[in-house]
Coordinates of C-alpha atoms in Angstrom, one line a residue:
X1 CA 164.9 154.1 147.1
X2 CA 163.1 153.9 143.9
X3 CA 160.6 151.1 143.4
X4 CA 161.9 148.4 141.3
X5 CA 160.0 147.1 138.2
X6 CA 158.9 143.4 138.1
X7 CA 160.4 141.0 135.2
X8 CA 158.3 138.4 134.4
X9 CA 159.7 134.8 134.6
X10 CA 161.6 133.1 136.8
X11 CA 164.9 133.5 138.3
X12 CA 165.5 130.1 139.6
X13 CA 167.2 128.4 136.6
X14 CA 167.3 128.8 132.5
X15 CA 164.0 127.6 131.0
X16 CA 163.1 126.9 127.0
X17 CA 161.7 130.2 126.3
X18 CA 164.6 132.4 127.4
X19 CA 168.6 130.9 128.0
X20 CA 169.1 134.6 129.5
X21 CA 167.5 133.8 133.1
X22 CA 170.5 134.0 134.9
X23 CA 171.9 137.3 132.6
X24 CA 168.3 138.5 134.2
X25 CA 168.7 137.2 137.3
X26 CA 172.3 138.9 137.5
X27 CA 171.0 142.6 136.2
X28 CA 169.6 145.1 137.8
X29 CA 166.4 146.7 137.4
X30 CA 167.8 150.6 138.5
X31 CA 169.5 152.5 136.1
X32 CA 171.2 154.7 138.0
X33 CA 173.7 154.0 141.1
X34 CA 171.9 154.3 144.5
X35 CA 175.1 156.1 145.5
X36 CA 175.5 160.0 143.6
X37 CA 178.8 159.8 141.2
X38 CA 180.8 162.0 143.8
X39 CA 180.5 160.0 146.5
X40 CA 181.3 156.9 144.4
X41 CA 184.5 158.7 143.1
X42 CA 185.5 159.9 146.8
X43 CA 184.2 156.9 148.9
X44 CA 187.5 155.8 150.7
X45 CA 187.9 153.2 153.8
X46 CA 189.7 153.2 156.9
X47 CA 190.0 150.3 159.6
X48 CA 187.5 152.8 161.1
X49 CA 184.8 152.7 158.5
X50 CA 181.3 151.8 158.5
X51 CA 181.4 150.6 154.8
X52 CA 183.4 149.8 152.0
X53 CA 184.4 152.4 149.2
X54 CA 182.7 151.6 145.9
X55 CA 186.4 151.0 143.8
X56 CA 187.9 149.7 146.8
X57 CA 184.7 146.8 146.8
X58 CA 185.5 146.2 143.1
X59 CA 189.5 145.4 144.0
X60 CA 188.3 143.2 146.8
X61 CA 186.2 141.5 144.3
X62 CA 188.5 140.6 142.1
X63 CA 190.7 139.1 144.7
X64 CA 188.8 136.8 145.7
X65 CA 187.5 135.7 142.8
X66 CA 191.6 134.4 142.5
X67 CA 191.0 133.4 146.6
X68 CA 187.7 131.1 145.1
X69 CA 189.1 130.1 141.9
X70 CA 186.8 127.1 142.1
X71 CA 183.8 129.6 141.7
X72 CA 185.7 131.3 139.1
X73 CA 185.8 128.4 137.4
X74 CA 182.6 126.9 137.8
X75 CA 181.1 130.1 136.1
X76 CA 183.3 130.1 133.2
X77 CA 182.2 126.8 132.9
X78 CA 178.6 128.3 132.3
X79 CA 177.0 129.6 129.0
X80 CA 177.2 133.8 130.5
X81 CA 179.8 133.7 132.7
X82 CA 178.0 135.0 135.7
X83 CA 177.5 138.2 136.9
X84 CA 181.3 139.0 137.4
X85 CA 182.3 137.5 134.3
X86 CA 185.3 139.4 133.8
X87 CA 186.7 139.2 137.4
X88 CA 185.8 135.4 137.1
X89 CA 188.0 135.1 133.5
X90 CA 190.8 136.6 134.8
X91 CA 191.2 134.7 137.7
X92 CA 190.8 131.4 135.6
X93 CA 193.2 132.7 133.2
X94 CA 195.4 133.4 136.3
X95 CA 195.1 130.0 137.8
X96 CA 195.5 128.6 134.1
X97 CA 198.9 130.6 134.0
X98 CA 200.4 129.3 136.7
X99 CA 199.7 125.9 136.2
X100 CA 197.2 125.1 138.2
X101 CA 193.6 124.8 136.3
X102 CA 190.7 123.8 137.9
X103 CA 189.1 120.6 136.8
X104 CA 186.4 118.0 138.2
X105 CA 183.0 117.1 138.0
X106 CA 181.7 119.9 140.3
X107 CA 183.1 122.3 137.9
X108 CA 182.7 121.2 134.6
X109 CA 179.7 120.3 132.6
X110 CA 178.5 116.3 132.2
X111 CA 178.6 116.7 128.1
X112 CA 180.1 114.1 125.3
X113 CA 182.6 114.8 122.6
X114 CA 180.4 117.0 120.6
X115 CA 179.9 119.7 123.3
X116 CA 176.1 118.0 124.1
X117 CA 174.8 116.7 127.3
X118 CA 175.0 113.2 127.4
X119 CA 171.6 112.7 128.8
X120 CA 169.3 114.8 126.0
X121 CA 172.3 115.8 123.2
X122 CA 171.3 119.0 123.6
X123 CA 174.3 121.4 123.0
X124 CA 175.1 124.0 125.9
X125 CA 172.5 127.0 125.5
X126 CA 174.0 130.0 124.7
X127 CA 172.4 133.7 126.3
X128 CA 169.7 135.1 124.2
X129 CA 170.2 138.4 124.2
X130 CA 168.3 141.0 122.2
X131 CA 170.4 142.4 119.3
X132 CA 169.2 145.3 119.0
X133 CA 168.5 145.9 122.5
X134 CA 164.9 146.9 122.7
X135 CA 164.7 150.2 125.6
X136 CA 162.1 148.7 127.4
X137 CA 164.2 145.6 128.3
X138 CA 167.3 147.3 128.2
X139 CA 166.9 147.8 132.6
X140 CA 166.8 143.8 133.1
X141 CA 170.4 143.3 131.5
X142 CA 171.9 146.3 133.5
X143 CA 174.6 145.1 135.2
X144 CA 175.2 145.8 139.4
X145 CA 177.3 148.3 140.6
X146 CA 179.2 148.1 143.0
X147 CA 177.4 150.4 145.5
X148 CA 173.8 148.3 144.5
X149 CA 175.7 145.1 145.7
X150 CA 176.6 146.9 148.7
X151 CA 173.0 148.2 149.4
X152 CA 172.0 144.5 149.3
X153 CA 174.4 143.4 151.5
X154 CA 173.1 146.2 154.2
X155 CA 169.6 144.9 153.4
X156 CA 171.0 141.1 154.1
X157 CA 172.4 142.6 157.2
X158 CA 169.2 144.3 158.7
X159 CA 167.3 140.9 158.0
X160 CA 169.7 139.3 160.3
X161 CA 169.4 142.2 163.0
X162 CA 165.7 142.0 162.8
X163 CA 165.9 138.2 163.3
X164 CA 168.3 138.7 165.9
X165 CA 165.9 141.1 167.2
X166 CA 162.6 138.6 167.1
X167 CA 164.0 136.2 169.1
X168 CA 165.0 138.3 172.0
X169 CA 161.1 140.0 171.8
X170 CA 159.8 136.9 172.2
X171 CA 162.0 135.8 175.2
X172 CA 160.6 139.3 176.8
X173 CA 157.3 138.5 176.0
X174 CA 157.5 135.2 177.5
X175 CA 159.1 136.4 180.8
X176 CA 157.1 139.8 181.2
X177 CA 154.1 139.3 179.5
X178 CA 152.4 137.2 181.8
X179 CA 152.8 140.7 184.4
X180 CA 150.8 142.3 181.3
X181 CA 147.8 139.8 180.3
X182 CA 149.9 138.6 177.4
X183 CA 149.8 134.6 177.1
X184 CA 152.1 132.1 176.2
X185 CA 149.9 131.1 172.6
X186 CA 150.1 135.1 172.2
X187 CA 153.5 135.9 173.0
X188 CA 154.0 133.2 170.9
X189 CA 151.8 134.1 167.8
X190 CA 153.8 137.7 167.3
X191 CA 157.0 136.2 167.7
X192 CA 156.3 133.5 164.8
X193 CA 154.5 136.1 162.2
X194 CA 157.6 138.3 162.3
X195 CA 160.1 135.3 162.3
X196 CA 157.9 133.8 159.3
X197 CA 157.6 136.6 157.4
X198 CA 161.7 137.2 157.8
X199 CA 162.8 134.0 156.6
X200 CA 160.8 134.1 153.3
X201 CA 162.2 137.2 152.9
X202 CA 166.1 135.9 154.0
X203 CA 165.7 132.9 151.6
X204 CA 164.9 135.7 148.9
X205 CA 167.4 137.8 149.4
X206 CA 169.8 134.7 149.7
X207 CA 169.0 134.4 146.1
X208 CA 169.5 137.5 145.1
X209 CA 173.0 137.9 146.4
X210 CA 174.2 134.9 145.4
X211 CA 173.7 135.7 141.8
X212 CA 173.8 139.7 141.9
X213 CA 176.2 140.6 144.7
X214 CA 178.5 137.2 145.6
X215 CA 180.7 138.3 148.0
X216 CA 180.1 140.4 151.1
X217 CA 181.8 143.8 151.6
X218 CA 183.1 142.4 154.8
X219 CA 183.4 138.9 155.6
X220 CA 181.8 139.2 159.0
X221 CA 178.7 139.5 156.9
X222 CA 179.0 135.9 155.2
X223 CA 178.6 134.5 158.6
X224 CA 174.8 135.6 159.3
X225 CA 173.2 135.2 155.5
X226 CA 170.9 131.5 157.4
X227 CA 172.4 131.0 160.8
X228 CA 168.7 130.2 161.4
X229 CA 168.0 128.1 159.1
X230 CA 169.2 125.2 160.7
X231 CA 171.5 124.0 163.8
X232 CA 174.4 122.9 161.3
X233 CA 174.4 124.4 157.1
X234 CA 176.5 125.2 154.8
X235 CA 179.0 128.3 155.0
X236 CA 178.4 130.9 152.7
X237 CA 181.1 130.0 149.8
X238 CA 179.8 126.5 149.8
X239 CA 176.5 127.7 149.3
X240 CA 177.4 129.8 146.4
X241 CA 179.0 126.9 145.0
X242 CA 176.4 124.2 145.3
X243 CA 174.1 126.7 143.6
X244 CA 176.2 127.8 141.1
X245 CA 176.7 124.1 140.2
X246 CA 173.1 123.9 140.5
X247 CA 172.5 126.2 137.5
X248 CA 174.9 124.8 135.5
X249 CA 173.7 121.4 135.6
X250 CA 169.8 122.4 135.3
X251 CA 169.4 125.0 132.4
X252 CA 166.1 124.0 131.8
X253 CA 163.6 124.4 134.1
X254 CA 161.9 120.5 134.0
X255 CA 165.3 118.9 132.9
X256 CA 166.7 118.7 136.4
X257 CA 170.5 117.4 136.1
X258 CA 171.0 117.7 131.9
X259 CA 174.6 118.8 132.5
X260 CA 175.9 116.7 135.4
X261 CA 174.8 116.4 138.9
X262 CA 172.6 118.6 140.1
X263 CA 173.0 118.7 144.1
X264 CA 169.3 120.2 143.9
X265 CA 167.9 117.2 142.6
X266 CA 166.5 115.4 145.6
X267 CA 163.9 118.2 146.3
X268 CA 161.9 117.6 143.2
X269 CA 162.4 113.5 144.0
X270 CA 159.1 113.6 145.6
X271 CA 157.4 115.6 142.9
X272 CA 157.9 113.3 140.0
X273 CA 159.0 110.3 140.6
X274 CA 156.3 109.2 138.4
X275 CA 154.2 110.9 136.0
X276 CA 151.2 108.9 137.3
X277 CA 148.4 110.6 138.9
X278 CA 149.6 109.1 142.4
X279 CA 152.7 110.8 141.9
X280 CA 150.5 113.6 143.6
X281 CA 150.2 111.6 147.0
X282 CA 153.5 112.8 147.6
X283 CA 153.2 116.0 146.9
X284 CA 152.1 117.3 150.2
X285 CA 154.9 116.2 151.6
X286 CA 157.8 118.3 149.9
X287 CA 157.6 121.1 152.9
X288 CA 158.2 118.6 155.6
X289 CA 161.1 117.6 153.2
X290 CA 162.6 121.1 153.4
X291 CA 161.7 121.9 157.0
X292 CA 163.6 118.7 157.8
X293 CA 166.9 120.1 156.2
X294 CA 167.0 118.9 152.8
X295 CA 166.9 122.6 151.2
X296 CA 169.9 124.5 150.1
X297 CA 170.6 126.3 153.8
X298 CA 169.9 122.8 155.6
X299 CA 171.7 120.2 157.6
X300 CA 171.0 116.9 155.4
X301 CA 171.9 119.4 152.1
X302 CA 175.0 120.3 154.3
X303 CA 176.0 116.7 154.6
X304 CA 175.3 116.1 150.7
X305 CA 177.4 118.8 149.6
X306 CA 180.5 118.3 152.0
X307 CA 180.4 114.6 150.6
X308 CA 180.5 115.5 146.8
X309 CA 182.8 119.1 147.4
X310 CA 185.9 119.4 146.3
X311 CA 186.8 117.0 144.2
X312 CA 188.6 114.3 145.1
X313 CA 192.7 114.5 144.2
X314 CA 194.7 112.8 142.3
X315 CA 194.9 109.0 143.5
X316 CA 191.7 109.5 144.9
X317 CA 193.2 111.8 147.7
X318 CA 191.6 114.6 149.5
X319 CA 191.8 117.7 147.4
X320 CA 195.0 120.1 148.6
X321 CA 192.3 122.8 149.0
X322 CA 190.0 120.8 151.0
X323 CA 192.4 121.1 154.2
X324 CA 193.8 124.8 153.2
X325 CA 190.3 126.2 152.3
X326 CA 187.5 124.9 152.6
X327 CA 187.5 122.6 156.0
X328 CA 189.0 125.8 158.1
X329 CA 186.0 127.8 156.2
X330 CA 183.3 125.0 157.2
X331 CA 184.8 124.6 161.0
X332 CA 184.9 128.1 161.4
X333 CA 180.6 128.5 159.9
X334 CA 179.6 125.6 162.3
X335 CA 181.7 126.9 165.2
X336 CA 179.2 130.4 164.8
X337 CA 176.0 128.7 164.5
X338 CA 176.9 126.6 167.8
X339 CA 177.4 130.3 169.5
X340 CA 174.6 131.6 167.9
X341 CA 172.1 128.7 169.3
X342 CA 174.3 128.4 171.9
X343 CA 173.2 132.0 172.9
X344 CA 169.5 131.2 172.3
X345 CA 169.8 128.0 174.4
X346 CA 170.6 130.2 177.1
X347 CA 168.5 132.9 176.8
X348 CA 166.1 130.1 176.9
X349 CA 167.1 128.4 180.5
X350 CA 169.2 130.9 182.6
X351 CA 167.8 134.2 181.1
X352 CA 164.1 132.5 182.1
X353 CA 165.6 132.0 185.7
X354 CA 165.4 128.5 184.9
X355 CA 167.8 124.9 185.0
X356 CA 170.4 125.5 181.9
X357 CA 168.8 121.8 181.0
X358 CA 165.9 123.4 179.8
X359 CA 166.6 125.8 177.3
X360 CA 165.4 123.5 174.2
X361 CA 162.2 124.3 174.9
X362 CA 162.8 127.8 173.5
X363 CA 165.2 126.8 170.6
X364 CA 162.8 124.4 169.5
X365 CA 160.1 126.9 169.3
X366 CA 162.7 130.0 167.5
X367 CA 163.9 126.5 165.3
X368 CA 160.3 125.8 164.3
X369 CA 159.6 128.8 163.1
X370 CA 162.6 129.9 161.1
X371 CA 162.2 126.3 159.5
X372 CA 158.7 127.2 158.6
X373 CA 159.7 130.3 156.9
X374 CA 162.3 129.1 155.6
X375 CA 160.8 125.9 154.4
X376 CA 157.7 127.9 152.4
X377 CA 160.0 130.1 150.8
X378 CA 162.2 127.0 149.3
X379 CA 159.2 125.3 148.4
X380 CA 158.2 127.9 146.3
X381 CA 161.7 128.7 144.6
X382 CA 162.6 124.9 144.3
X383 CA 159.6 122.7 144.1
X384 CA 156.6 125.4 143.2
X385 CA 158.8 126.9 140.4
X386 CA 160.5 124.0 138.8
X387 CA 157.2 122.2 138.5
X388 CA 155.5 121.4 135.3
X389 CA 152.0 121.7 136.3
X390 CA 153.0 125.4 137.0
X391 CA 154.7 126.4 134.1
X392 CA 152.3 124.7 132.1
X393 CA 150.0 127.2 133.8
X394 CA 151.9 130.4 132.7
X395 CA 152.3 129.0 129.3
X396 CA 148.5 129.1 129.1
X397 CA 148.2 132.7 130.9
X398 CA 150.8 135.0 129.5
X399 CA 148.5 137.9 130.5
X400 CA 148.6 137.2 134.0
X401 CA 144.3 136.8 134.1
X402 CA 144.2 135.6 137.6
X403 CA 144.2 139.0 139.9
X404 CA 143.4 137.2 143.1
X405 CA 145.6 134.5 142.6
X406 CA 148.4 136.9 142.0
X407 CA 147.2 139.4 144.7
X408 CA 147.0 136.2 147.7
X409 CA 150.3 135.0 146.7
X410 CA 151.8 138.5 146.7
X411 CA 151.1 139.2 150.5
X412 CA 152.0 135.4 151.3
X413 CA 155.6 136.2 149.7
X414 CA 156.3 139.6 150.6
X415 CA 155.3 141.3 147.9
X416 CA 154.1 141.6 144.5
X417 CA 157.9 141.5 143.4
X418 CA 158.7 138.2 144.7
X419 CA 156.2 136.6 143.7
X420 CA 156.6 137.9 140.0
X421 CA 159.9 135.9 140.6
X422 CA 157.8 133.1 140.2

């Protein structure tokens, strides 16, 4: 595939100096489809096909945009609308028809009479959008195909294999290396590099999707986006919607929560709770934050979410959806993690030849890895790129003057395009 140019800026939330981020985040930087036009226009799909037909991926889209009408309208709710904003308007409009709007404080903005957050009295930001649209930009506001979204989606799928993948190398390693001259520490070493380096890269692409490519092709695939992340998350809808509502309460960067509550905000707690120079003492310990579960794909997040989404009903009642949507959806996600760990539990104990007792030993070590990786790669998008010491930083280097600063943090990421995310 072509190499994709970099954008400068961030694509973790709106900041003062562009209210397009997310219009960014949501475009792609090809200009042409990754699929030729004929086999967009002939693409068709069977129950016997590997893939989804381009057109027939755009109809599924739009129904379940109607399916999540929460999403729908938690996007409308937003200054762009989203990536899908037309698929999301019509199924508000739909939902609006037939009597049924969707209203709470999960999917509306926090903002007074006027239209302006009742913390600042700022109004909501609209997109700033270049009219005339330069040519050099004109590749970051391209919007995604439908054949891109599925190439991300196959991406997201051979992350998981290769996960998948890692953990059963290093359960050979560690029953048939010995035979070789391979120790435990080294067995052990290879299988954490890899597993590191795929986490980052799975919390990345988590991103991406979530703003460029929603909903998976098949829905299969929403069951393996961070399975190992931790031993209990949050299923794949409830992600998109916590980070959704994330974005639409944070526009700014360093105004965490300016347009409601912003189920992010306890990460940057520990960052500035004062403004003090002590407020640096707890710095250090934001990672052991994350690795603990506190991040978007973690247990404690899972917990905060489910106790704040949906809405509560009328009378105070559990929402109608709640026991219709999304509690079969959240059983269902918990049920495959406990099979998933289940199966490394065992791989662990019997497929060692030893008591089925034991097998934590090697889930703890698989866990502490993939919470590693994933922990570094939330610290960066969360914590690292929210902070003010390091936009303060960019502010004062527009030209990008530190080479070896950019190069070191480019091979820590995975590349010289994620960290330009930053």
């Amino acid at each position: 595939q072509a190499q994709a140019p970099t954008i400068s800026g961030s694509s973790s939330a709106q900041g003062p100096r562009s209210l397009c981020i997310r219009s960014i985040e949501a475009a792609m930087v090809f200009s042409e489809p990754l699929l030729p036009p004929p086999a967009r226009q002939n693409a068709k799909h069977t129950k016997l096909s590997i893939f989804y037909g381009a057109d027939e991926y755009l109809e599924q889209l739009s129904k379940k945009y109607e399916e999540y009408d929460e999403l729908a309208a938690l996007l409308q709710a937003g200054p762009d609308g989203g990536q899908d904003a037309d698929q999301a308007m019509a199924a508000v409009k739909k939902t609006e028809a037939g009597g049924e709007g969707r209203t709470g404080k999960m999917l509306t903005l926090d903002v007074d009479e006027d239209k302006r957050s009742k913390r600042t009295k700022r109004a909501i930001p609209t997109p700033n959008i270049p009219e005339p649209m330069p040519p050099q930009l004109a590749f970051m506001f391209t919007k995604i195909s439908p054949e891109q979204k599925m190439y991300m989606w196959n991406i997201y799928t051979l992350i998981f294999v290769l996960e998948c993948l890692d953990v059963v190398l290093y359960w050979a390693l560690l029953k048939y290396g010995p035979m070789v001259g391979i120790s435990f520490g080294a067995s052990t070493a290879i299988f954490g590099v890899i597993m590191i380096a795929l986490c980052i890269q799975n919390v990345y692409i988590l991103h991406d999707v979530i703003h460029g490519a929603t909903f998976p092709p098949y829905e299969w695939q929403s069951y393996i986006t961070h399975p190992f992340a931790d031993f209990i998350s949050l299923p794949w809808m409830d992600i998109i919607m916590e980070h959704n509502r994330h974005h639409n309460s944070t526009f700014d960067l360093l105004n965490h929560g300016e347009f409601g509550w912003d189920p992010a905000g306890w990460l940057y707690v520990l960052q500035e709770w004062t403004t003090e120079w002590y407020g640096w003492l707890t710095v250090p310990l934001v990672p052991f934050w994350h690795f603990a579960g506190a991040s978007d794909t973690g247990g404690l997040f899972a917990l905060l979410w489910w106790s704040r989404f949906p809405d509560a009903g009328p009378g105070g009642k559990c929402d109608k959806a709640f026991y219709a949507k999304w509690l079969p959806l959240r059983v269902k996600h918990v049920a495959f993690l406990m099979c998933l760990w289940g199966s490394v539990w065992m791989l662990g104990s019997w497929g060692m030849g030893r008591p089925l007792i034991e097998g934590w030993y090697f889930v703890s070590m698989v866990s502490m890895f993939c919470r590693i990786g994933f922990s570094a790669a939330w610290t960066f998008i969360t914590n690292f790129n929210h902070s003010h010491w390091w936009n303060e930083f960019l502010a004062a280097d527009p030209e990008r003057t530190w080479p070896t600063l950019h190069a070191t943090m480019a091979f820590l990421l995975g590349g010289r395009h994620r960290w330009n995310e930053m």
